[in-house]
Coordinates of N, CA and C and ligand atoms in Angstrom, one line a residue:
M1 N 4.9 11.5 -22.9 CA 5.1 10.7 -21.7 C 3.7 10.3 -21.2
S2 N 3.6 9.1 -20.7 CA 2.3 8.7 -20.2 C 2.0 9.4 -18.8
E3 N 0.7 9.6 -18.6 CA 0.3 10.3 -17.4 C 0.3 9.3 -16.2
R4 N 0.6 9.8 -15.1 CA 0.6 9.0 -13.9 C -0.7 8.9 -13.3
S5 N -0.9 7.8 -12.5 CA -2.2 7.6 -11.8 C -1.8 6.8 -10.5
F6 N -2.5 7.1 -9.4 CA -2.2 6.6 -8.1 C -3.4 5.8 -7.6
T7 N -3.1 4.5 -7.1 CA -4.0 3.8 -6.3 C -3.5 3.8 -4.9
F8 N -4.4 4.2 -3.9 CA -4.1 4.2 -2.5 C -4.9 3.1 -1.9
L9 N -4.2 2.1 -1.3 CA -4.9 0.9 -0.7 C -4.7 1.0 0.8
I10 N -5.8 1.3 1.5 CA -5.8 1.5 2.9 C -6.1 0.2 3.7
G11 N -5.1 -0.2 4.5 CA -5.2 -1.5 5.2 C -5.5 -1.4 6.7
S12 N -5.9 -0.2 7.2 CA -6.2 0.0 8.6 C -7.4 -0.7 9.0
G13 N -7.6 -1.1 10.3 CA -8.8 -1.6 10.8 C -9.9 -0.6 11.1
R14 N -9.6 0.7 10.8 CA -10.6 1.7 11.1 C -10.5 2.7 9.9
R15 N -11.5 3.6 9.9 CA -11.6 4.6 8.8 C -11.1 5.9 9.3
D16 N -10.5 6.7 8.3 CA -10.1 8.0 8.6 C -9.0 8.0 9.8
G17 N -8.2 7.0 9.8 CA -7.2 6.9 10.8 C -5.9 7.7 10.4
N18 N -4.9 7.5 11.2 CA -3.7 8.3 11.0 C -2.9 8.0 9.7
S19 N -2.8 6.8 9.3 CA -2.1 6.5 8.1 C -2.9 7.1 6.9
E20 N -4.2 7.0 6.9 CA -5.0 7.5 5.9 C -4.9 9.1 5.9
R21 N -4.9 9.7 7.0 CA -4.9 11.1 7.1 C -3.5 11.6 6.6
L22 N -2.5 10.9 6.9 CA -1.1 11.3 6.5 C -1.0 11.1 5.0
A23 N -1.6 10.0 4.5 CA -1.5 9.8 3.0 C -2.3 10.9 2.3
R24 N -3.5 11.2 2.8 CA -4.3 12.3 2.1 C -3.6 13.6 2.2
R25 N -2.9 13.9 3.2 CA -2.1 15.1 3.3 C -1.0 15.1 2.2
A26 N -0.3 13.9 2.1 CA 0.8 13.8 1.1 C 0.2 13.9 -0.4
A27 N -1.0 13.4 -0.5 CA -1.6 13.3 -1.9 C -2.1 14.7 -2.3
E28 N -2.3 15.6 -1.4 CA -2.7 17.0 -1.7 C -1.6 17.7 -2.6
A29 N -0.4 17.2 -2.6 CA 0.7 17.8 -3.4 C 0.7 17.3 -4.8
L30 N -0.1 16.3 -5.1 CA -0.1 15.7 -6.4 C -0.9 16.6 -7.4
S31 N -0.4 16.8 -8.6 CA -1.1 17.6 -9.5 C -2.5 17.1 -9.8
S32 N -3.5 18.0 -10.1 CA -4.9 17.6 -10.2 C -5.0 16.8 -11.5
S33 N -4.0 16.8 -12.4 CA -4.1 16.0 -13.6 C -3.8 14.5 -13.3
I34 N -3.3 14.2 -12.1 CA -2.9 12.8 -11.8 C -4.2 12.2 -11.1
E35 N -4.6 11.1 -11.7 CA -5.8 10.5 -11.2 C -5.5 9.8 -9.8
Q36 N -6.4 9.9 -8.9 CA -6.2 9.2 -7.6 C -7.4 8.3 -7.3
R37 N -7.1 7.1 -7.0 CA -8.2 6.1 -6.6 C -7.9 5.6 -5.2
W38 N -8.8 5.8 -4.3 CA -8.7 5.5 -2.9 C -9.6 4.3 -2.6
L39 N -9.0 3.2 -2.1 CA -9.7 2.0 -1.7 C -9.4 1.6 -0.3
H40 N -10.5 1.4 0.5 CA -10.2 0.9 1.8 C -10.5 -0.6 1.8
L41 N -9.5 -1.4 2.3 CA -9.7 -2.8 2.3 C -10.8 -3.3 3.1
L42 N -11.3 -2.5 4.1 CA -12.5 -2.9 4.8 C -13.7 -3.0 3.9
D43 N -13.7 -2.3 2.8 CA -14.8 -2.3 1.9 C -14.7 -3.5 0.9
L44 N -13.6 -4.1 0.9 CA -13.3 -5.2 -0.1 C -12.7 -6.4 0.5
P45 N -13.5 -7.0 1.5 CA -12.9 -8.2 2.2 C -12.7 -9.3 1.2
L46 N -11.6 -10.0 1.5 CA -11.2 -11.2 0.7 C -11.3 -12.5 1.6
A47 N -11.6 -13.6 0.9 CA -11.6 -14.9 1.6 C -10.2 -15.2 2.0
P48 N -10.0 -16.1 3.0 CA -8.7 -16.5 3.4 C -8.0 -17.0 2.1
F49 N -6.7 -16.7 2.0 CA -6.0 -17.1 0.8 C -5.7 -18.7 0.9
A50 N -6.0 -19.3 -0.2 CA -5.8 -20.8 -0.4 C -4.6 -20.9 -1.3
D51 N -3.6 -21.6 -0.8 CA -2.4 -21.8 -1.7 C -2.6 -23.1 -2.5
L52 N -2.9 -22.8 -3.8 CA -3.2 -23.9 -4.7 C -2.1 -24.1 -5.7
R53 N -0.9 -23.5 -5.4 CA 0.1 -23.4 -6.4 C 0.6 -24.8 -6.9
H54 N 0.6 -25.8 -6.0 CA 1.2 -27.0 -6.4 C 0.2 -28.2 -6.4
G55 N -1.1 -27.8 -6.5 CA -2.1 -28.9 -6.6 C -2.5 -29.1 -8.1
D56 N -3.6 -29.9 -8.2 CA -4.0 -30.3 -9.6 C -4.8 -29.2 -10.3
S57 N -5.5 -28.3 -9.5 CA -6.3 -27.3 -10.1 C -5.7 -25.9 -10.0
P58 N -5.9 -25.1 -11.0 CA -5.4 -23.8 -10.9 C -6.2 -22.9 -10.0
F59 N -5.6 -21.7 -9.7 CA -6.4 -20.7 -8.9 C -7.7 -20.4 -9.7
P60 N -8.8 -20.2 -9.0 CA -10.0 -19.8 -9.7 C -9.9 -18.4 -10.3
P61 N -10.5 -18.1 -11.4 CA -10.4 -16.8 -11.9 C -10.9 -15.8 -10.9
P62 N -10.3 -14.6 -10.8 CA -10.7 -13.6 -9.8 C -12.1 -13.2 -10.1
A63 N -12.9 -12.9 -9.0 CA -14.2 -12.4 -9.1 C -14.5 -11.5 -7.9
G64 N -15.5 -10.7 -8.0 CA -16.0 -9.9 -6.9 C -14.9 -8.9 -6.4
H65 N -14.7 -8.9 -5.1 CA -13.7 -7.9 -4.5 C -12.3 -8.2 -5.0
E66 N -12.0 -9.5 -5.2 CA -10.7 -9.9 -5.8 C -10.4 -9.2 -7.1
Q67 N -11.4 -9.3 -8.0 CA -11.3 -8.7 -9.3 C -11.2 -7.1 -9.2
T68 N -11.9 -6.5 -8.3 CA -11.8 -5.1 -8.1 C -10.4 -4.7 -7.7
L69 N -9.8 -5.5 -6.7 CA -8.5 -5.2 -6.3 C -7.4 -5.5 -7.3
L70 N -7.6 -6.5 -8.1 CA -6.7 -6.8 -9.2 C -6.7 -5.7 -10.2
D71 N -7.8 -5.2 -10.6 CA -7.9 -4.1 -11.5 C -7.3 -2.8 -10.9
A72 N -7.5 -2.6 -9.7 CA -7.0 -1.4 -9.0 C -5.5 -1.5 -8.8
T73 N -5.0 -2.7 -8.9 CA -3.5 -3.0 -8.7 C -2.8 -2.8 -10.1
L74 N -3.5 -3.3 -11.1 CA -2.8 -3.3 -12.4 C -2.9 -1.9 -13.1
Q75 N -4.0 -1.2 -12.8 CA -4.3 0.0 -13.6 C -3.3 1.2 -13.4
P76 N -2.9 1.5 -12.1 CA -2.2 2.7 -11.9 C -0.7 2.6 -12.2
T77 N 0.0 3.7 -12.3 CA 1.4 3.7 -12.4 C 2.1 3.7 -11.1
D78 N 1.3 4.1 -10.0 CA 1.9 4.2 -8.7 C 0.9 3.5 -7.7
L79 N 1.4 2.6 -6.9 CA 0.6 1.9 -5.9 C 1.1 2.3 -4.5
V80 N 0.2 2.8 -3.7 CA 0.6 3.3 -2.4 C -0.1 2.4 -1.3
F81 N 0.7 1.8 -0.5 CA 0.3 1.0 0.6 C 0.1 1.9 1.8
V82 N -1.1 2.2 2.2 CA -1.5 3.0 3.3 C -1.8 2.1 4.5
A83 N -0.8 1.9 5.4 CA -0.9 0.8 6.3 C -0.3 1.2 7.7
P84 N -1.1 1.1 8.7 CA -0.5 1.4 10.1 C 0.3 0.2 10.5
L85 N 1.2 0.4 11.4 CA 2.0 -0.7 12.0 C 1.1 -1.5 13.0
Y86 N 1.0 -2.8 12.7 CA 0.3 -3.7 13.5 C 1.3 -4.8 13.9
W87 N 1.6 -4.8 15.2 CA 2.6 -5.9 15.7 C 3.9 -5.9 14.8
Y88 N 4.4 -4.7 14.6 CA 5.7 -4.6 13.9 C 5.6 -4.9 12.5
G89 N 4.5 -5.2 11.9 CA 4.4 -5.6 10.5 C 3.1 -5.0 9.9
L90 N 2.8 -5.6 8.8 CA 1.6 -5.1 8.0 C 0.3 -5.5 8.7
P91 N -0.7 -4.7 8.6 CA -2.0 -5.1 9.1 C -2.5 -6.3 8.2
A92 N -3.4 -7.1 8.9 CA -3.8 -8.4 8.2 C -4.4 -8.2 6.9
A93 N -5.2 -7.1 6.7 CA -5.9 -6.9 5.4 C -4.9 -6.6 4.3
T94 N -3.9 -5.9 4.6 CA -2.9 -5.6 3.6 C -2.1 -6.9 3.3
K95 N -1.8 -7.6 4.3 CA -1.0 -8.8 4.1 C -1.8 -9.8 3.3
L96 N -3.1 -10.0 3.6 CA -4.0 -10.9 2.8 C -4.0 -10.5 1.4
Y97 N -4.2 -9.2 1.1 CA -4.2 -8.7 -0.2 C -2.9 -9.1 -1.0
L98 N -1.8 -8.9 -0.3 CA -0.5 -9.2 -0.9 C -0.4 -10.7 -1.2
D99 N -1.0 -11.5 -0.3 CA -0.9 -13.0 -0.5 C -1.6 -13.3 -1.9
Y100 N -2.7 -12.6 -2.2 CA -3.4 -12.9 -3.5 C -2.5 -12.6 -4.7
W101 N -1.4 -11.8 -4.5 CA -0.5 -11.6 -5.6 C 0.1 -12.9 -6.1
S102 N 0.3 -13.9 -5.1 CA 0.8 -15.2 -5.5 C -0.1 -15.9 -6.5
A103 N -1.4 -15.7 -6.4 CA -2.3 -16.2 -7.3 C -2.3 -15.4 -8.6
W104 N -2.2 -14.1 -8.5 CA -2.3 -13.3 -9.7 C -1.0 -13.4 -10.6
L105 N 0.1 -13.8 -9.9 CA 1.3 -14.1 -10.7 C 1.1 -15.3 -11.6
R106 N 0.1 -16.1 -11.3 CA -0.1 -17.3 -12.1 C -1.3 -17.2 -13.0
L107 N -1.9 -16.1 -13.1 CA -3.2 -15.9 -13.8 C -2.9 -15.9 -15.3
P108 N -3.4 -16.8 -16.1 CA -3.1 -16.9 -17.5 C -3.5 -15.6 -18.2
G109 N -2.5 -15.1 -19.1 CA -2.8 -13.9 -19.9 C -2.7 -12.6 -19.1
C110 N -2.3 -12.6 -17.9 CA -2.4 -11.4 -17.1 C -1.0 -10.6 -17.1
D111 N 0.1 -11.4 -17.2 CA 1.4 -10.8 -17.1 C 1.6 -9.9 -15.9
F112 N 1.1 -10.4 -14.8 CA 1.2 -9.7 -13.5 C 2.6 -9.1 -13.2
K113 N 3.6 -10.0 -13.3 CA 4.9 -9.6 -13.0 C 5.4 -8.5 -13.9
G114 N 5.2 -8.7 -15.2 CA 5.7 -7.7 -16.2 C 5.0 -6.4 -16.0
R115 N 3.7 -6.4 -15.6 CA 3.0 -5.1 -15.5 C 3.4 -4.4 -14.2
M116 N 3.6 -5.2 -13.1 CA 4.0 -4.7 -11.8 C 5.4 -4.0 -11.9
A117 N 6.2 -4.6 -12.8 CA 7.6 -4.1 -12.9 C 7.6 -2.6 -13.5
Q118 N 6.5 -2.2 -14.1 CA 6.4 -0.8 -14.6 C 6.1 0.2 -13.6
K119 N 5.7 -0.3 -12.4 CA 5.1 0.6 -11.4 C 6.1 1.1 -10.3
T120 N 5.7 2.1 -9.6 CA 6.4 2.6 -8.4 C 5.5 2.2 -7.1
F121 N 6.1 1.6 -6.1 CA 5.4 1.3 -4.9 C 5.9 2.3 -3.8
W122 N 4.9 2.7 -3.0 CA 5.1 3.6 -1.9 C 4.5 3.0 -0.6
A123 N 5.0 3.5 0.5 CA 4.3 3.2 1.8 C 4.1 4.4 2.6
V124 N 2.9 4.5 3.2 CA 2.6 5.5 4.2 C 2.1 4.8 5.4
T125 N 2.8 5.1 6.5 CA 2.4 4.3 7.7 C 2.4 5.2 8.9
A126 N 1.6 4.8 9.9 CA 1.5 5.5 11.2 C 1.8 4.4 12.3
I127 N 2.6 4.9 13.3 CA 2.9 4.0 14.4 C 2.8 4.8 15.7
S128 N 2.5 4.1 16.8 CA 2.4 4.8 18.0 C 3.7 4.9 18.8
D129 N 4.6 4.0 18.4 CA 5.9 4.0 19.1 C 6.7 5.3 18.7
D130 N 7.6 5.7 19.6 CA 8.4 6.9 19.4 C 9.5 6.6 18.4
E131 N 9.9 5.3 18.3 CA 11.1 5.0 17.5 C 10.7 4.5 16.0
D132 N 11.2 5.3 15.1 CA 10.9 4.9 13.6 C 11.3 3.5 13.3
R133 N 12.4 3.0 14.0 CA 12.9 1.7 13.6 C 12.0 0.5 13.8
M134 N 11.0 0.8 14.6 CA 10.0 -0.3 14.9 C 9.2 -0.6 13.7
A135 N 9.1 0.3 12.7 CA 8.4 0.1 11.5 C 9.3 -0.6 10.4
A136 N 10.5 -0.9 10.7 CA 11.4 -1.5 9.7 C 10.9 -2.8 9.0
P137 N 10.3 -3.7 9.8 CA 9.7 -4.9 9.2 C 8.6 -4.6 8.1
L138 N 7.8 -3.7 8.5 CA 6.7 -3.3 7.5 C 7.2 -2.7 6.3
I139 N 8.1 -1.7 6.5 CA 8.7 -1.0 5.3 C 9.5 -2.0 4.5
G140 N 10.3 -2.8 5.2 CA 11.2 -3.7 4.5 C 10.4 -4.7 3.7
S141 N 9.3 -5.2 4.2 CA 8.6 -6.2 3.4 C 8.0 -5.6 2.1
L142 N 7.6 -4.4 2.2 CA 7.1 -3.7 1.0 C 8.2 -3.4 0.0
E143 N 9.3 -2.9 0.5 CA 10.5 -2.6 -0.4 C 11.0 -3.9 -1.0
L144 N 11.1 -5.0 -0.2 CA 11.5 -6.3 -0.8 C 10.5 -6.8 -1.8
T145 N 9.2 -6.6 -1.6 CA 8.2 -7.0 -2.5 C 8.4 -6.2 -3.9
A146 N 8.6 -4.9 -3.7 CA 8.9 -4.1 -4.9 C 10.1 -4.7 -5.7
G147 N 11.1 -5.0 -5.0 CA 12.3 -5.6 -5.6 C 12.0 -6.9 -6.3
Y148 N 11.3 -7.8 -5.6 CA 10.9 -9.1 -6.2 C 10.2 -8.9 -7.5
L149 N 9.4 -7.9 -7.7 CA 8.6 -7.7 -8.9 C 9.3 -6.8 -9.9
G150 N 10.5 -6.3 -9.5 CA 11.2 -5.4 -10.4 C 10.6 -4.0 -10.4
A151 N 9.7 -3.7 -9.5 CA 9.1 -2.4 -9.4 C 10.1 -1.4 -8.7
R152 N 9.8 -0.1 -9.0 CA 10.6 0.9 -8.3 C 10.1 1.2 -6.9
W153 N 10.9 1.4 -6.0 CA 10.6 1.7 -4.6 C 10.6 3.2 -4.4
G154 N 9.4 3.8 -4.2 CA 9.4 5.3 -4.0 C 9.8 5.7 -2.7
G155 N 9.6 4.9 -1.6 CA 10.0 5.2 -0.3 C 8.8 5.1 0.7
A156 N 9.2 5.4 1.9 CA 8.2 5.3 3.0 C 8.0 6.7 3.7
L157 N 6.8 7.0 4.0 CA 6.5 8.2 4.8 C 5.9 7.7 6.1
L158 N 6.5 8.1 7.2 CA 6.2 7.5 8.5 C 5.8 8.6 9.4
G159 N 4.6 8.5 10.1 CA 4.2 9.4 11.1 C 3.9 8.8 12.4
H160 N 4.0 9.5 13.5 CA 3.7 9.0 14.8 C 2.4 9.4 15.3
G161 N 1.6 8.5 15.9 CA 0.3 8.9 16.5 C -0.4 7.6 16.9
N162 N -1.4 7.8 17.7 CA -2.1 6.7 18.2 C -3.6 6.9 18.0
R163 N -4.2 7.9 18.6 CA -5.6 8.2 18.4 C -5.7 8.9 17.0
P164 N -6.9 8.7 16.3 CA -7.1 9.3 15.0 C -6.8 10.8 15.0
G165 N -6.0 11.2 14.1 CA -5.7 12.7 14.0 C -4.4 13.0 14.6
D166 N -3.9 12.2 15.6 CA -2.6 12.5 16.2 C -1.5 12.8 15.2
V167 N -1.5 12.0 14.1 CA -0.4 12.1 13.2 C -0.2 13.5 12.6
L168 N -1.3 14.2 12.5 CA -1.2 15.6 12.0 C -0.5 16.6 12.9
H169 N -0.3 16.1 14.2 CA 0.5 16.9 15.1 C 2.0 16.5 15.1
D170 N 2.4 15.5 14.2 CA 3.8 15.1 14.1 C 4.3 16.0 13.0
A171 N 5.0 17.1 13.5 CA 5.4 18.2 12.5 C 6.4 17.6 11.5
R172 N 7.3 16.7 11.8 CA 8.2 16.2 10.9 C 7.5 15.4 9.8
A173 N 6.5 14.6 10.2 CA 5.8 13.8 9.2 C 5.0 14.7 8.2
V174 N 4.4 15.7 8.8 CA 3.5 16.6 8.0 C 4.4 17.4 7.0
E175 N 5.6 17.8 7.5 CA 6.5 18.5 6.6 C 7.0 17.5 5.4
Q176 N 7.3 16.3 5.8 CA 7.8 15.4 4.8 C 6.6 15.0 3.8
A177 N 5.4 15.1 4.3 CA 4.3 14.8 3.4 C 4.2 15.8 2.3
R178 N 4.6 17.0 2.5 CA 4.4 18.1 1.5 C 5.1 17.7 0.2
T179 N 6.2 17.0 0.3 CA 7.0 16.7 -0.9 C 7.2 15.2 -1.2
F180 N 6.6 14.4 -0.3 CA 6.8 13.0 -0.4 C 6.7 12.4 -1.8
F181 N 5.6 12.7 -2.4 CA 5.3 12.1 -3.8 C 5.9 12.9 -4.9
T182 N 6.4 14.1 -4.6 CA 6.7 15.0 -5.7 C 8.2 15.3 -5.9
E183 N 9.0 15.2 -4.8 CA 10.4 15.6 -4.9 C 11.1 14.5 -5.7
A184 N 12.1 15.0 -6.5 CA 12.9 14.1 -7.3 C 13.7 13.2 -6.5
R185 N 13.7 11.9 -6.8 CA 14.5 11.0 -6.1 C 15.4 10.3 -7.2
D186 N 16.5 9.8 -6.7 CA 17.4 9.0 -7.6 C 16.6 7.8 -8.1
A187 N 16.8 7.5 -9.3 CA 16.1 6.3 -9.9 C 16.7 5.0 -9.3
Ligands
FMN201 C1 -3.7 -4.6 16.3 C2 -2.8 -3.4 16.5 C3 -1.4 -3.6 16.6 C4 -0.6 -2.5 16.8 N1 0.8 -2.7 16.8 C5 1.6 -1.7 17.0 C6 3.0 -1.9 17.0 O1 3.5 -3.0 16.9 N2 3.8 -0.8 17.1 C7 3.3 0.5 17.2 O2 4.1 1.4 17.4 N3 2.0 0.7 17.2 C8 1.1 -0.4 17.1 N4 -0.2 -0.1 17.0 C9 -0.7 1.3 17.1 C10 -1.0 1.8 15.7 O3 0.0 1.6 14.8 C11 -1.4 3.3 15.8 O4 -2.5 3.5 16.6 C12 -1.6 3.9 14.5 O5 -1.8 5.3 14.6 C13 -2.9 3.4 13.8 O6 -3.0 3.9 12.5 P1 -4.4 4.1 11.8 O7 -5.1 5.2 12.6 O8 -4.1 4.5 10.4 O9 -5.1 2.8 11.9 C14 -1.1 -1.2 16.9 C15 -2.5 -1.0 16.8 C16 -3.3 -2.1 16.6 C17 -4.8 -1.8 16.5

């Protein structure tokens, strides 16, 4: 059986925030034999996405940060979206990264869709609101994206907090983090 590997893509507008801390807590349960790669989208800024799908010229070949993100997207078996709730949805950096997938789907020789279909997608999010349901658009967009690509949806881990570190006082989230990546789920 092939070994698993995880890419964690952090989309917060700050470092060491609640969603990242919750994701790191959950990742502690992963076996040391499972490779973890952590990328903060603040370190890999992308240009505004240009929709060239129906024009005369193809998307330019990926380079720079785009290439780094494409490699980090294709390489792992598991892709974790570490993303706080911003205005009931995904933070802009995560959304922009996802928009590039529309270019990568058309990249000659890449087989982006076929390769993404082999993966499991996960979400780890932090929200300041008391009500979990406020994060439904964020979680729903990622789950639907997984479905579109034929990928497996691992699920969402949600914690409450506002100031950095608050989320580690959310006892339910911390408890769920212990088994989030490791407990058996129905396929
Ligand atoms: C631009 C922005 C928009 C936000 N929108 C929401 C929101 O719609 N609902 C909510 O509950 N919290 C919202 N928050 C609060 C964050 O989700 C909360 O502070 C979270 O803990 C941040 O996670 P982080 O530390 O990983 O960045 C918003 C914060 C920012 C900066």
